Short mmCIF file of C-alpha atoms in Angstrom, two decimals:
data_model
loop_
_atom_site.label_atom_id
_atom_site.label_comp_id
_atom_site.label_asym_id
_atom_site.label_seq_id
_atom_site.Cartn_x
_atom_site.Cartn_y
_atom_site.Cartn_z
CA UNK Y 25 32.53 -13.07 69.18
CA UNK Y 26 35.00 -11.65 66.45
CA UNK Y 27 33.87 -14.68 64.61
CA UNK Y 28 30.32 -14.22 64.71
CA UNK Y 29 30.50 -10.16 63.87
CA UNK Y 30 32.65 -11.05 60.74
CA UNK Y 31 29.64 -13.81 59.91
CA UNK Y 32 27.01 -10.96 60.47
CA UNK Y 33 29.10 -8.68 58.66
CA UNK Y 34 29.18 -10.64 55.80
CA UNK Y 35 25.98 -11.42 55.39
CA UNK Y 36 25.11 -7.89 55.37
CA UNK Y 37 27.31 -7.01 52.82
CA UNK Y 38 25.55 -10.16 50.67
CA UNK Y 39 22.68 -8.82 51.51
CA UNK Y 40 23.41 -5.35 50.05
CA UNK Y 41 25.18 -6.46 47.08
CA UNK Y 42 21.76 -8.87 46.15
CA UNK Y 43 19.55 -5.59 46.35
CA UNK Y 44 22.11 -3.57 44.45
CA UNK Y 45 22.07 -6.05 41.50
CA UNK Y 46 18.74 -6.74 41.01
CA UNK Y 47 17.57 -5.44 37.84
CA UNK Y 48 14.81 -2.92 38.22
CA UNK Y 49 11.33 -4.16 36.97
CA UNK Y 50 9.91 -2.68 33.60
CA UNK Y 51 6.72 -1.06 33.17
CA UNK Y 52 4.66 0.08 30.87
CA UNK Y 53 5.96 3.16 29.31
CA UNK Y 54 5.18 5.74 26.33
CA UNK Y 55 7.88 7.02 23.93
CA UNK Y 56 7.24 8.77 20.14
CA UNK Y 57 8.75 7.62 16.81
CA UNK Y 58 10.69 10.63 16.09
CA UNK Y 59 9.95 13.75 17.89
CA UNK Y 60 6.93 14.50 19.78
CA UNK Y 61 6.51 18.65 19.10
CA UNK Y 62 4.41 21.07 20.43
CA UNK Y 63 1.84 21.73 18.44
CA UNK Y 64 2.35 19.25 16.20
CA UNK Y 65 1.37 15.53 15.41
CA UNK Y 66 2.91 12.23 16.63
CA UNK Y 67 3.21 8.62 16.63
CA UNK Y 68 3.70 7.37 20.30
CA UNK Y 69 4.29 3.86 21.12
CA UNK Y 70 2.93 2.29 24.24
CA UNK Y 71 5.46 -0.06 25.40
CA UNK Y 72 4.14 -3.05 27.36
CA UNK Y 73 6.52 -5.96 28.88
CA UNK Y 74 4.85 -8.90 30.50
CA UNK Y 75 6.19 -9.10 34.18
CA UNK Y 76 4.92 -12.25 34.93
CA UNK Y 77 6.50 -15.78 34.06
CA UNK Y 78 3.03 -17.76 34.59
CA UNK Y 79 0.72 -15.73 32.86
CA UNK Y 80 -0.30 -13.56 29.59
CA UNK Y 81 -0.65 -9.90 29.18
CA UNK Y 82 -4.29 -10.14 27.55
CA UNK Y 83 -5.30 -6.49 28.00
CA UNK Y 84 -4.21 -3.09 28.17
CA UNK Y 85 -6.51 0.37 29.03
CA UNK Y 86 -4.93 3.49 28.17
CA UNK Y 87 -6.60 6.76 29.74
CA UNK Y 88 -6.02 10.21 27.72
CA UNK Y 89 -4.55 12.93 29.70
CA UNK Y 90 -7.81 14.96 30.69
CA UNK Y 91 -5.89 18.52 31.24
CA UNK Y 92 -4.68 18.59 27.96
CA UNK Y 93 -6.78 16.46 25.58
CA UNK Y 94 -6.10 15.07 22.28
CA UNK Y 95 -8.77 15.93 19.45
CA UNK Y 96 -7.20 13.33 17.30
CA UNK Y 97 -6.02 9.72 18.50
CA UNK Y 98 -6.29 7.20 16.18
CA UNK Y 99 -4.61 3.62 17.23
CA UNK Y 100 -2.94 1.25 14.37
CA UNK Y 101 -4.43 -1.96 13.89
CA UNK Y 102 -2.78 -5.15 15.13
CA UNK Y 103 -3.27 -8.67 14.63
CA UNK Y 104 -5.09 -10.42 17.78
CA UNK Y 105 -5.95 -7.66 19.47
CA UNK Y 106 -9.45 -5.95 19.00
CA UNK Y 107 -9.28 -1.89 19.66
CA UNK Y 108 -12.04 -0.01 21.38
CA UNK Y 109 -11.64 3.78 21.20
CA UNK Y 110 -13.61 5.83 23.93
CA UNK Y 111 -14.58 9.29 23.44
CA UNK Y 112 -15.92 12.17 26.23
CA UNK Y 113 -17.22 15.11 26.17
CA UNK Y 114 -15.37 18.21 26.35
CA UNK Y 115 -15.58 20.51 28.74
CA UNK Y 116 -14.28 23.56 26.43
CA UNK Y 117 -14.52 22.96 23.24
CA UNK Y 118 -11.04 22.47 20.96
CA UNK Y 119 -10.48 24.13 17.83
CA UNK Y 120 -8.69 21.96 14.92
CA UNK Y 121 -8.42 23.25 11.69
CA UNK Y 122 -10.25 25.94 11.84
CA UNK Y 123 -13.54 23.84 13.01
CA UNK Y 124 -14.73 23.07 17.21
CA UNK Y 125 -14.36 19.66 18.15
CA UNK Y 126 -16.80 19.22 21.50
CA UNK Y 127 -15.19 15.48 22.22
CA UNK Y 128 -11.46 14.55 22.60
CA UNK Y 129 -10.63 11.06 23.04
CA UNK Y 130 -10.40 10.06 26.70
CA UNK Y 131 -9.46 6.06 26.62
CA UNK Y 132 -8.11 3.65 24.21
CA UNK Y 133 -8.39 -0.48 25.54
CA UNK Y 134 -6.67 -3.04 23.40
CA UNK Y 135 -7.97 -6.69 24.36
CA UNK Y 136 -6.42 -10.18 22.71
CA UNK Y 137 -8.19 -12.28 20.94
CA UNK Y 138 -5.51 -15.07 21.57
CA UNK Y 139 -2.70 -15.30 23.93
CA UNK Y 140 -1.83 -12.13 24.38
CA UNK Y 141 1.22 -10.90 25.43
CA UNK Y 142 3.00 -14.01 26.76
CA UNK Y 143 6.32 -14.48 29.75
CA UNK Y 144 9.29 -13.25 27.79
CA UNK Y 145 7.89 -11.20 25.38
CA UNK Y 146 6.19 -7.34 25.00
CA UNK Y 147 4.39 -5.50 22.49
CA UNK Y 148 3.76 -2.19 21.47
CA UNK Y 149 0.92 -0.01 20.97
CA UNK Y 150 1.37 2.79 18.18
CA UNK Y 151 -1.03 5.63 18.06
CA UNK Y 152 -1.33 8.70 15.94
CA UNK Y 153 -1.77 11.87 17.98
CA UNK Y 154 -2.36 15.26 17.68
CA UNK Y 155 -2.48 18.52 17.58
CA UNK Y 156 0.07 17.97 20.68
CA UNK Y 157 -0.40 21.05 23.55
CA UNK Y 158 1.63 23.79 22.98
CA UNK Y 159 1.56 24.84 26.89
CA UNK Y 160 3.45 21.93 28.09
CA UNK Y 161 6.34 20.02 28.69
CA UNK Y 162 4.70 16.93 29.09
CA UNK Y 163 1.36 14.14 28.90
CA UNK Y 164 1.06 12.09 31.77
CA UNK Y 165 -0.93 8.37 30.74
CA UNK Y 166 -2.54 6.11 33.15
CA UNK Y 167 -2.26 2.77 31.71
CA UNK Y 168 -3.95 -0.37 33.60
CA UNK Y 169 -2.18 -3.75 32.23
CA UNK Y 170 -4.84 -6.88 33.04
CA UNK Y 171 -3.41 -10.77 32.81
CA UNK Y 172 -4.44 -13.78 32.09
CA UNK Y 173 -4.99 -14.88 36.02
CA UNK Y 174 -6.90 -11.68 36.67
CA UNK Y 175 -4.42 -9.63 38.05
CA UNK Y 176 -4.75 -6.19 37.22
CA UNK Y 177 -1.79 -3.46 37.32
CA UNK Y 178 -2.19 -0.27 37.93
CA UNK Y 179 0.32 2.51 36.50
CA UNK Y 180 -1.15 5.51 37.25
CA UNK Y 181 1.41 6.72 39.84
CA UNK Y 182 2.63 10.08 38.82
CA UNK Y 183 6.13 10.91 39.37
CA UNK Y 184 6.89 13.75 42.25
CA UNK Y 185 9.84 16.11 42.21
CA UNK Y 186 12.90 15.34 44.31
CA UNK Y 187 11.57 11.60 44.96
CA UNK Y 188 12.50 8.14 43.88
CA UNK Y 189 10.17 6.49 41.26
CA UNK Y 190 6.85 5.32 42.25
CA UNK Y 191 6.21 1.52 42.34
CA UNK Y 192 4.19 1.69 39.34
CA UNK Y 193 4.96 5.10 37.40
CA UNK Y 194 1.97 6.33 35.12
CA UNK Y 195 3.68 6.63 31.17
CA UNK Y 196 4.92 9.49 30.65
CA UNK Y 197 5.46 11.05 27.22
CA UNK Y 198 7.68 14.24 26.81
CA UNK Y 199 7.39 16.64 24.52
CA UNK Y 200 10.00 18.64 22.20
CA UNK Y 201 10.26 22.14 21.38
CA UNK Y 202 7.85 23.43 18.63
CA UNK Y 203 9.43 22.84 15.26
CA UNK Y 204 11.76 20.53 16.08
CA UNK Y 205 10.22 18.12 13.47
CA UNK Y 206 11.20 20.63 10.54
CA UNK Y 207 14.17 21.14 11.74
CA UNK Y 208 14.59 17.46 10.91
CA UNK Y 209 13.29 18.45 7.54
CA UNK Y 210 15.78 21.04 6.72
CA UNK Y 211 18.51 18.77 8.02
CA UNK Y 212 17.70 16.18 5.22
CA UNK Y 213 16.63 18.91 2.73
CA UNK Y 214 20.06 19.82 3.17
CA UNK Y 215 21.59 16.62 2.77
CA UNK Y 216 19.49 16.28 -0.46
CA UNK Y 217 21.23 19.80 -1.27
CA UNK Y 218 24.39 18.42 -0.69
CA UNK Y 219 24.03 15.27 -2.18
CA UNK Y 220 22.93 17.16 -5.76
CA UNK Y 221 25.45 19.48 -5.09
CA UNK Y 222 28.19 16.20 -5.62
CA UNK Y 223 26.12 14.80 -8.01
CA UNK Y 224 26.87 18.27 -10.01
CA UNK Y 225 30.23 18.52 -8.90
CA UNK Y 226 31.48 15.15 -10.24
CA UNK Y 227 29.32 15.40 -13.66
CA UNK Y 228 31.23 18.52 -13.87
CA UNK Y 229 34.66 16.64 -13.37
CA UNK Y 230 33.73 14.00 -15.73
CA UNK Y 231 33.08 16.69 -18.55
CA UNK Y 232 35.83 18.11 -18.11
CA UNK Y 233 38.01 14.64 -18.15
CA UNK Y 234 36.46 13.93 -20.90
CA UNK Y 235 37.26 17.03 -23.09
CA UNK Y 236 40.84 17.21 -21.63
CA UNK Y 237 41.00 13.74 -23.00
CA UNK Y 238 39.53 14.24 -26.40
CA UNK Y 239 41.57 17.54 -26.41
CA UNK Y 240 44.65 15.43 -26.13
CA UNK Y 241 43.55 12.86 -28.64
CA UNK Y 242 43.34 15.46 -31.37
CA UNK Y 243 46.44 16.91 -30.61
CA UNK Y 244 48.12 13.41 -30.67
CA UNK Y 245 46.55 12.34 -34.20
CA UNK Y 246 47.64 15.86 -35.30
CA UNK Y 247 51.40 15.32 -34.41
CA UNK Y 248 50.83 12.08 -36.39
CA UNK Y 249 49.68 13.25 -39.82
CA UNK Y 250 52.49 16.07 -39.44
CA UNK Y 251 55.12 13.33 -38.72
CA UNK Y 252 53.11 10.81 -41.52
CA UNK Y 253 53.78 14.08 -44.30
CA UNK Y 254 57.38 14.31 -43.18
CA UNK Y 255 58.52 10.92 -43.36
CA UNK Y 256 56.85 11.30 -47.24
CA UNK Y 257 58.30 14.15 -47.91
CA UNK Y 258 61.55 12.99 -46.63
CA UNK Y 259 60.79 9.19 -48.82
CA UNK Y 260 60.57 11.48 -52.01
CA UNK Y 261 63.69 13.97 -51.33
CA UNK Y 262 65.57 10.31 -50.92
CA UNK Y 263 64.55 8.97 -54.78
CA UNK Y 264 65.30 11.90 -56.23
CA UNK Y 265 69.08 12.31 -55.37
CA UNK Y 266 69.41 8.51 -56.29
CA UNK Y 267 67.81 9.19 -59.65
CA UNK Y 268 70.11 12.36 -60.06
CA UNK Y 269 72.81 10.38 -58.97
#
C-alpha cells in the first residue's frame, strides 16, 4: 500500500513538473518600432511564428480596430507575399490634416506567393499607422493566421481583467503617452548638444596647448640668443687681456 501511494505520488509530481515546464505557445502578436504615441504616427510590426512543424504559414488577415480607426495604414512591401489593403466606410467621418476622411482602413491580408512562412521560422509584418487615438490606452487586432493544410487560427480572443490569457489572445498594441516620441528627440538633441559642447571644449584645450607651447618655444630661443651674445661677449673680453698682456 505505502508502496503503491509513493508510485502514485510520484507520478503526480511528474506529472506537474511536465505541465510546469512546457514552454507556452507563441502567437501572433503586435509591437511598434519605437514608441507608439497618442496622437501620433507609428510603425507596428505584426509578429507571426509558425506553430506547426508539418506545415507553412501562407496567409495572414489583419482586421483594424473598428472603435478607433486608423485614417492612414499603409503596409511595407515584402518579397513573396502579395498585400491587399481593405478599406470601409466610416461611420463618422475623421478629420486629418485639416481635411474629412469618410473611409479608414478596416483589414490588411498578406498572402505568399511561395512557401510562406515555414516550421521553425516567423516573419513580420511592418505597417505605418496613424494619427494614433488620443482617447486610449490601447488597439486591440484580430489577426486570423491560415496554413498550408487549411487550418485556419483564429486570434481574436480579447484579454479580460483578472483572468488568465485566452487560448488564442487577439494582438494587442499599447500605446504611450502623447509626446513621448519628442521626448526621444530632445534626449538626442541633447546628446548632439553635448557632444558639440566636447567637440568645443577640447578644440579649446588644443588652442590653448598649442600657444602655451609656442609661448614656451619663444621664450626658450630667447634665453638662447641672450646666452649666444654672452658667450661672444665673454670670447672678446678673453682676446683682449691676452693682447694687453
Amino acid at each position: 500500500m505505502k508502496a503503491s501511494r509513493v508510485a502514485a505520488t510520484g507520478a503526480v509530481a511528474a506529472t506537474a513538473v511536465a505541465v510546469l515546464s512546457t514552454p507556452a505557445f507563441a502567437h501572433v502578436s503586435v509591437q511598434p518600432e519605437g514608441a507608439a504615441a497618442k496622437g501620433g504616427y507609428a510603425v507596428v510590426d505584426f509578429k507571426v511564428p509558425n506553430e506547426r512543424d508539418n506545415a507553412s504559414t501562407t496567409k495572414l488577415e489583419v482586421s483594424f480596430p473598428t472603435d478607433h480607426p486608423l485614417a492612414s495604414a499603409m503596409p511595407e512591401p515584402i518579397d513573396g507575399w502579395t498585400i491587399k489593403v481593405t478599406k470601409a466606410k466610416l461611420a463618422e467621418p475623421l478629420e486629418m490634416h485639416g481635411e474629412k476622411i469618410t473611409e479608414a482602413v478596416s483589414k490588411i491580408t498578406w498572402t505568399a506567393d511561395g512557401k510562406g512562412i515555414q516550421p521553425g521560422f516567423f516573419q513580420k509584418f511592418p505597417v505605418s499607422v496613424g494619427a494614433l487615438p488620443e482617447d486610449a490606452d490601447e488597439l486591440v487586432f484580430k489577426a486570423l493566421q491560415t496554413y498550408s493544410d487549411k487550418e485556419v487560427v483564429r486570434w481574436i480572443e480579447a484579454q479580460e481583467d483578472g483572468k488568465e490569457e485566452p487560448e488564442n489572445p487577439a494582438p494587442v498594441l499599447t500605446l504611450s503617452a502623447a509626446g513621448d516620441e519628442h521626448a526621444h528627440g530632445a534626449t538626442a538633441e541633447n546628446a548632439a548638444e553635448k557632444t558639440s559642447d566636447d567637440a568645443k571644449a577640447t578644440a579649446a584645450d588644443t588652442t590653448s596647448s598649442a600657444d602655451g607651447s609656442d609661448t614656451t618655444a619663444r621664450v626658450l630661443g630667447a634665453v638662447g640668443i641672450v646666452v649666444g651674445l654672452l658667450g661672444v661677449a665673454y670670447g672678446v673680453l678673453a682676446g683682449r687681456r691676452r693682447t694687453d698682456a
